Structure formats: C-alpha cells, structure tokens
CSV table of C-alpha atoms in Angstrom, one decimal:
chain,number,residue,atom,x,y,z
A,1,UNK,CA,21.4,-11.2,6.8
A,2,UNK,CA,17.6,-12.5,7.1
A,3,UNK,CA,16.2,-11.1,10.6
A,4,UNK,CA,13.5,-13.0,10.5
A,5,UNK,CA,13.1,-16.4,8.2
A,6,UNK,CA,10.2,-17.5,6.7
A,7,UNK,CA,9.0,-20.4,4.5
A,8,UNK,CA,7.3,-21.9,2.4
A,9,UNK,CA,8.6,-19.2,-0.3
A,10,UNK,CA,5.3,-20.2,-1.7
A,11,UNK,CA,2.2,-23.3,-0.8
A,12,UNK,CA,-0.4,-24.4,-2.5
A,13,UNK,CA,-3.6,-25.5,-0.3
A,14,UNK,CA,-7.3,-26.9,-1.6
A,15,UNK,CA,-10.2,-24.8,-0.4
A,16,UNK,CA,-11.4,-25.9,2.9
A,17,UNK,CA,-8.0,-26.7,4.0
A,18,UNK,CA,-5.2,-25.5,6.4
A,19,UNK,CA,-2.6,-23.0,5.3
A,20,UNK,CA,0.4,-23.1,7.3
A,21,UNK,CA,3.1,-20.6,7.2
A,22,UNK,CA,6.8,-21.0,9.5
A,23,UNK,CA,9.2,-18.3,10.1
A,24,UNK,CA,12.0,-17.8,13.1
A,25,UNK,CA,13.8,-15.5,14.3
A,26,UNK,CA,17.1,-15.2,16.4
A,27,UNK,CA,17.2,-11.1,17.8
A,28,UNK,CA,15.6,-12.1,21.4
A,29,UNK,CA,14.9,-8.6,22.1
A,30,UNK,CA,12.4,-8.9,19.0
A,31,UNK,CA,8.6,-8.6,21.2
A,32,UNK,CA,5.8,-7.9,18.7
A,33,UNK,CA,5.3,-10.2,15.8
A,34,UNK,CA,2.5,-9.2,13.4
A,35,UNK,CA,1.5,-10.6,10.2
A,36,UNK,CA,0.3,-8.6,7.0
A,37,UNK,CA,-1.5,-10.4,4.0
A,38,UNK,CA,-0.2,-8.5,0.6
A,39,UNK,CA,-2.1,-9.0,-2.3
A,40,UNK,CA,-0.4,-7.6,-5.8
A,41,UNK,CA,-0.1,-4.2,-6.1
A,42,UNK,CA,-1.2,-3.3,-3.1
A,43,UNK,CA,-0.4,-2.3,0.6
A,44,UNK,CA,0.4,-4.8,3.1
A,45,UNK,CA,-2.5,-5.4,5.5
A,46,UNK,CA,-2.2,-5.8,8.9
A,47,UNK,CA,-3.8,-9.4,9.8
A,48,UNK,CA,-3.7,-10.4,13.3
A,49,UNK,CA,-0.1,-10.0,16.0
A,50,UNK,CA,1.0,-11.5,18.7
A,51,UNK,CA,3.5,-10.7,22.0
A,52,UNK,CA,5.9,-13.3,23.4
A,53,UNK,CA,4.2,-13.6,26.8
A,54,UNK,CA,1.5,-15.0,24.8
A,55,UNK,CA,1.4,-18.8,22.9
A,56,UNK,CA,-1.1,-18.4,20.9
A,57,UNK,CA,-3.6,-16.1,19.6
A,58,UNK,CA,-6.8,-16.3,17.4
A,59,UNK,CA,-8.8,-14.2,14.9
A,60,UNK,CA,-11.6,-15.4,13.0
A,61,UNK,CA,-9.9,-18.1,11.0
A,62,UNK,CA,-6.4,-16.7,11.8
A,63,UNK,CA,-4.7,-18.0,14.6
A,64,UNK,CA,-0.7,-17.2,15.4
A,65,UNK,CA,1.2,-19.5,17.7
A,66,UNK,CA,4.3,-18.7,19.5
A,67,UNK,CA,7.3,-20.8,20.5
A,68,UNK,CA,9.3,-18.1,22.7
A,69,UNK,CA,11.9,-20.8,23.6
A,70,UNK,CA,12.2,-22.3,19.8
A,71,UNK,CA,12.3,-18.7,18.9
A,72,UNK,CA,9.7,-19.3,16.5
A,73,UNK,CA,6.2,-18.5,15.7
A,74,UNK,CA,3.4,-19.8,12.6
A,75,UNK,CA,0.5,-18.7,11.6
A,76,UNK,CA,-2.1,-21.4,10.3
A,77,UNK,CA,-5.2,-20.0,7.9
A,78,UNK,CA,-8.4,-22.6,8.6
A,79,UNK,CA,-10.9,-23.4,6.1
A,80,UNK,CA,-8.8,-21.4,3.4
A,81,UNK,CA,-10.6,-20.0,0.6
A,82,UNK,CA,-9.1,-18.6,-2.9
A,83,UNK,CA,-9.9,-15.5,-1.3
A,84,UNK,CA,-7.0,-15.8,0.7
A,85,UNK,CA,-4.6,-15.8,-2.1
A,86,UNK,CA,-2.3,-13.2,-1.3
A,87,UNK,CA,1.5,-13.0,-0.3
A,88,UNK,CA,1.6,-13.5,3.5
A,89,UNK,CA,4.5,-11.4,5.4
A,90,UNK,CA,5.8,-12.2,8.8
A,91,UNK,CA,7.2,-9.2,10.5
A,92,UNK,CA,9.2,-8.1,14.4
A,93,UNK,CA,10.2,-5.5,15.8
A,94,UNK,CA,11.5,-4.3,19.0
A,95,UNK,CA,10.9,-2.4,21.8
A,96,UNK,CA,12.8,0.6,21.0
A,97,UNK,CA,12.7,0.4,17.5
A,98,UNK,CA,10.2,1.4,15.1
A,99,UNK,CA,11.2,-0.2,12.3
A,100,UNK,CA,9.4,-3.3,11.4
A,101,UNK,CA,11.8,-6.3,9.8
A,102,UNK,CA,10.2,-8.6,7.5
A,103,UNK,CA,10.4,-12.0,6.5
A,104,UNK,CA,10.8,-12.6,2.6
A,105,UNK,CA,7.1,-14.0,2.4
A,106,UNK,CA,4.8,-16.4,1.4
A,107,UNK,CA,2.6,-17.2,-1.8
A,108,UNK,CA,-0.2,-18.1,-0.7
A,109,UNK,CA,-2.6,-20.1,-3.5
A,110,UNK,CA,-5.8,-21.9,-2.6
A,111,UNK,CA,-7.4,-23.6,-4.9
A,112,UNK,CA,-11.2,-23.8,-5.5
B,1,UNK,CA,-12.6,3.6,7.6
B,2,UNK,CA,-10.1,6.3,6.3
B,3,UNK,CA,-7.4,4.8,5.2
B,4,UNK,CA,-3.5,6.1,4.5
B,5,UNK,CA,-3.6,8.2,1.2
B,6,UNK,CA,-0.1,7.8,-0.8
B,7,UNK,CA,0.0,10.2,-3.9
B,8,UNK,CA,0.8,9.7,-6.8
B,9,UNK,CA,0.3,6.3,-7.0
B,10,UNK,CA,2.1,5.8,-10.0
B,11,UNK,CA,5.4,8.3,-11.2
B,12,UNK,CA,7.8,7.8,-13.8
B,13,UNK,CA,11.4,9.5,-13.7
B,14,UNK,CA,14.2,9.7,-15.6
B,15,UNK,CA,17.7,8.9,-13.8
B,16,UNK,CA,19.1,12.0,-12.5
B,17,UNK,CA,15.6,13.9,-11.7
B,18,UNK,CA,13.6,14.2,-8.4
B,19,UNK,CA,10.6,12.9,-7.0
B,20,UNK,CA,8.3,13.8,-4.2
B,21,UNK,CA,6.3,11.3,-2.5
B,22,UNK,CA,3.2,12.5,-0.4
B,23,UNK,CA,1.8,10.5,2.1
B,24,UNK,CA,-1.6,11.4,4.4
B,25,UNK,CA,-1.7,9.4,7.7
B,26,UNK,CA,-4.9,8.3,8.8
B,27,UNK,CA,-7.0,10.8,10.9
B,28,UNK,CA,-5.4,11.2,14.4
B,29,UNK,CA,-2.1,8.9,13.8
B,30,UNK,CA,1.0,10.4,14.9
B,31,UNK,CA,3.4,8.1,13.7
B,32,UNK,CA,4.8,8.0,10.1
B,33,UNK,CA,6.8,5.0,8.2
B,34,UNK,CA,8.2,5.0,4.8
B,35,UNK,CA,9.4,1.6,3.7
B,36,UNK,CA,10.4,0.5,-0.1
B,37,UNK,CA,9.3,-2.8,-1.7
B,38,UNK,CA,11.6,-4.6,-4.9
B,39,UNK,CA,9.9,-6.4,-6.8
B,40,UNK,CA,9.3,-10.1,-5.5
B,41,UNK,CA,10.9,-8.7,-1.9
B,42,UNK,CA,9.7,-7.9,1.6
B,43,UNK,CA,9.1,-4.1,2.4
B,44,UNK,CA,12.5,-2.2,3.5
B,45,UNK,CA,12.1,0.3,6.4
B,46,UNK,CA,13.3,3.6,5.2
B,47,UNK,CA,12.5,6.4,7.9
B,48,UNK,CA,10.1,7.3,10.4
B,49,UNK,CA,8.8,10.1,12.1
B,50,UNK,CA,6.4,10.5,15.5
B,51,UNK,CA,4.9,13.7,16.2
B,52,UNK,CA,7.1,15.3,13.4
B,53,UNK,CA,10.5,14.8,14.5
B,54,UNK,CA,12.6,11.7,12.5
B,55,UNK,CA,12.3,9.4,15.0
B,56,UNK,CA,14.1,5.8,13.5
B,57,UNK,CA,16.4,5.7,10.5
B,58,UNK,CA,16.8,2.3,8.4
B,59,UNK,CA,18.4,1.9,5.1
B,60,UNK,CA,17.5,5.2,3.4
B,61,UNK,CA,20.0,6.6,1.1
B,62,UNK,CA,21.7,10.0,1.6
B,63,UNK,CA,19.9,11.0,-1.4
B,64,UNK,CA,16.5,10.7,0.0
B,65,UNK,CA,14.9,12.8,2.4
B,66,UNK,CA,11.7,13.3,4.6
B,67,UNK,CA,9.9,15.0,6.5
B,68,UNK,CA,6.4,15.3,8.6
B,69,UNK,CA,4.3,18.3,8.7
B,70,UNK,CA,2.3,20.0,11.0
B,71,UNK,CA,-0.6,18.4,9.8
B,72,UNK,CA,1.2,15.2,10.2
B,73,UNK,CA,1.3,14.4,6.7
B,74,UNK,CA,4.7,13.3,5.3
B,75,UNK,CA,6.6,13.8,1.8
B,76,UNK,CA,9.8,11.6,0.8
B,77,UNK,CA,12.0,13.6,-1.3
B,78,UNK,CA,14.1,11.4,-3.6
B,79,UNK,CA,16.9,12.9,-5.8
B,80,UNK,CA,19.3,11.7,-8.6
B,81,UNK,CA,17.2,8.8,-9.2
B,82,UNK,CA,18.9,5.9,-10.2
B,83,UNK,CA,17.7,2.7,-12.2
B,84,UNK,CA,18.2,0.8,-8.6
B,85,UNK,CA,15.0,3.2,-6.8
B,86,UNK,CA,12.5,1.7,-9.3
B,87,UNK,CA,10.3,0.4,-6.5
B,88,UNK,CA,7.0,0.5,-4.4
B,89,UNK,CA,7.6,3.0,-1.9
B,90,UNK,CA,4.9,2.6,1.2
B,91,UNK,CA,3.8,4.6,4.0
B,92,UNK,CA,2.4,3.4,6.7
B,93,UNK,CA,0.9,5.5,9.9
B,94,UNK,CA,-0.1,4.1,13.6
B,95,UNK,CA,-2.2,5.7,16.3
B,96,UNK,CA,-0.9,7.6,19.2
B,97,UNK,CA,-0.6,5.0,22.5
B,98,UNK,CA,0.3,2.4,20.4
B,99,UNK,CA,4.1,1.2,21.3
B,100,UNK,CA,6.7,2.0,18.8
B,101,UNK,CA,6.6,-0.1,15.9
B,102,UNK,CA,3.5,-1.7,16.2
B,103,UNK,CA,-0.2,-1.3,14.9
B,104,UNK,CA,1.6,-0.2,11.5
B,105,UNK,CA,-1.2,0.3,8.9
B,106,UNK,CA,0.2,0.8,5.3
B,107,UNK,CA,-0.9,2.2,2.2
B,108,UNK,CA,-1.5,1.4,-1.4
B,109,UNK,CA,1.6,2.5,-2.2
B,110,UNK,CA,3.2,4.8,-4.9
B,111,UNK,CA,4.9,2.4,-7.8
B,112,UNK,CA,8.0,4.7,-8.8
B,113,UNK,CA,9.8,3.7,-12.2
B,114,UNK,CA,13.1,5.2,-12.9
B,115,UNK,CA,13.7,5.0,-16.8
C-alpha cells in the first residue's frame, strides 16, 4: 500500500510555465515532507521541505504548499525551464522513524 | 561541496555470488541510509545506521547485511544474489542535529545487475 500518493505519473509543461506536482498522504503522524528532483541515473537530490506547522514554503522558483487538514501537499516549479526535466519524488517521514517513504514520482518534461 | 561517494558505481553478478557495496558519508554526517531503486520506481528504504549502531530497519532481505564503521563509512553486504536484486542501491547520509529522517542527502548510486 502507497504511503504517500502522487500524480501526475508524468506532465508535460512549455518553458516559462508552471509545473505542478500533487501527492497526499493518510499516516497523520507523517511531519517532514521533502522533495528530491531525480534525473536518470543518478541520485535523488534534495530540493526544498517543508513541516506541517507551516502552509507554504518557497525556494528560488520552488515553492511547497501544505494542506495539513486535506492531508495533502504540492509543489509548483515557476518559470520552468528544460533544465528542470527530471523525475520529481515526493517523500515523509516521521518523527521516530528514519526511513523516508516515497511517492512513485513524477516525469517532469518542459519543453523549450 | 563533498558529496556521498558510493563505490563501485557499476557491478555485475552472477545469481548466487556476493556483493559488497561501499558507501562514504559526507564529511562530519553521522547518519547512514541505504535505500534500493527498480527500475521506473521510487527508492525503497533498506537500513540505517546513526553513529554506527543499526538504527531503523525497512524492507531489507535476510540475505543482506550492513554495517557502519568507525569512520562512519558503511558497506552493504548482499549474498545469494538473485535476478530480483538487479537494482540501484543508494546511500544517503545527514548531518548530526538534524532530526531523524530528514536532511537525507543521497548518492549517485551503485547500478547492481544480477545476470
């Protein structure tokens, strides 16, 4: 069973636009919610992360928002650029835990 | 920045023989993850370790094993390969302080195929 779910499987956006990426969650004791960009063959990389007591949070061009009652939480890519093509992972864990539970990812290709 | 070193990067096995992963934390981290990635999935925690004691367990299979060092780098021992382990294997590493979980900073990862 899917811990955390996430969609689109895979989007397509034009260069300038906005990339958004959904996933949800039901384990409430989840309270750190990062996400890591994944290009092939290599290692995910830790983008930007967020804590429930907290709606929104912004990076540079990265910006996660949180819905703690919804139990859900996006993050939305501004001005996307083909550079940005990559596989986009949400993640949770809890405290507690060290594991980190992943979502099945995104495709992420912008096109110039 | 230093980054996590994995070695090798790539390995090729026959089913039935043994493989060692190695994985160098970056300087100062105390906290070690191993997770394995199928092809097309997410990345499947394995094991952890914080200041060398196994510290959370996931879904690592009795034939595996680990272990941190003194030096705090960590090795993944994986015997009687089977067809299934054909994977990429990551480490990741995060600094002391952080809470447990988070700041997870992964490697490049060692692509294992099992022939």
């Amino acid at each position: 069973q899917q811990q955390v779910k996430q969609s689109p499987q895979s989007l397509i956006v034009q260069k300038g636009g906005i990339s958004i990426i959904n996933c949800a969650y039901e384990n409430t004791a989840f309270d750190y919610f990062p996400w890591y960009q994944q290009f092939p063959g290599k290692g995910p990389a830790l983008l930007i992360a967020i804590r429930p007591d907290v709606s929104e949070k912004k990076e540079g061009r990265f910006t996660i928002s949180f819905n703690k009652s919804a139990k859900q939480f996006s993050l939305h890519i501004m001005d996307s650029q083909p550079g940005d093509s990559a596989t986009y992972f949400c993640a949770a864990t809890q405290g507690g835990s060290e594991k980190l539970v992943f979502g099945k990812g995104t495709k992420l290709t912008v096109n110039p | 920045a230093a980054g996590v070193i994995q070695s090798p990067r790539h390995l090729i096995k026959e089913k039935r023989e043994t493989a060692t992963l190695k994985c160098y934390p970056i300087p100062r981290h105390d906290t070690v993850y191993w997770y394995q990635q199928g092809p097309g999935q997410d990345p499947q925690f394995l094991i952890s370790f914080y200041e060398k004691m196994q510290s959370d367990k996931g879904s690592i299979p009795d034939r595996f094993s680990a272990q941190q060092f003194s030096d705090y780098h960590s090795e993944l021992n994986m015997s009687s390969l089977e067809l299934g382990d054909s994977a990429l294997y990551f480490c990741a590493s995060s600094p002391p302080n952080s809470r447990l979980g988070e700041t997870q900073y992964f490697g490049p990862g060692t692509r294992l195929l099992v022939l």
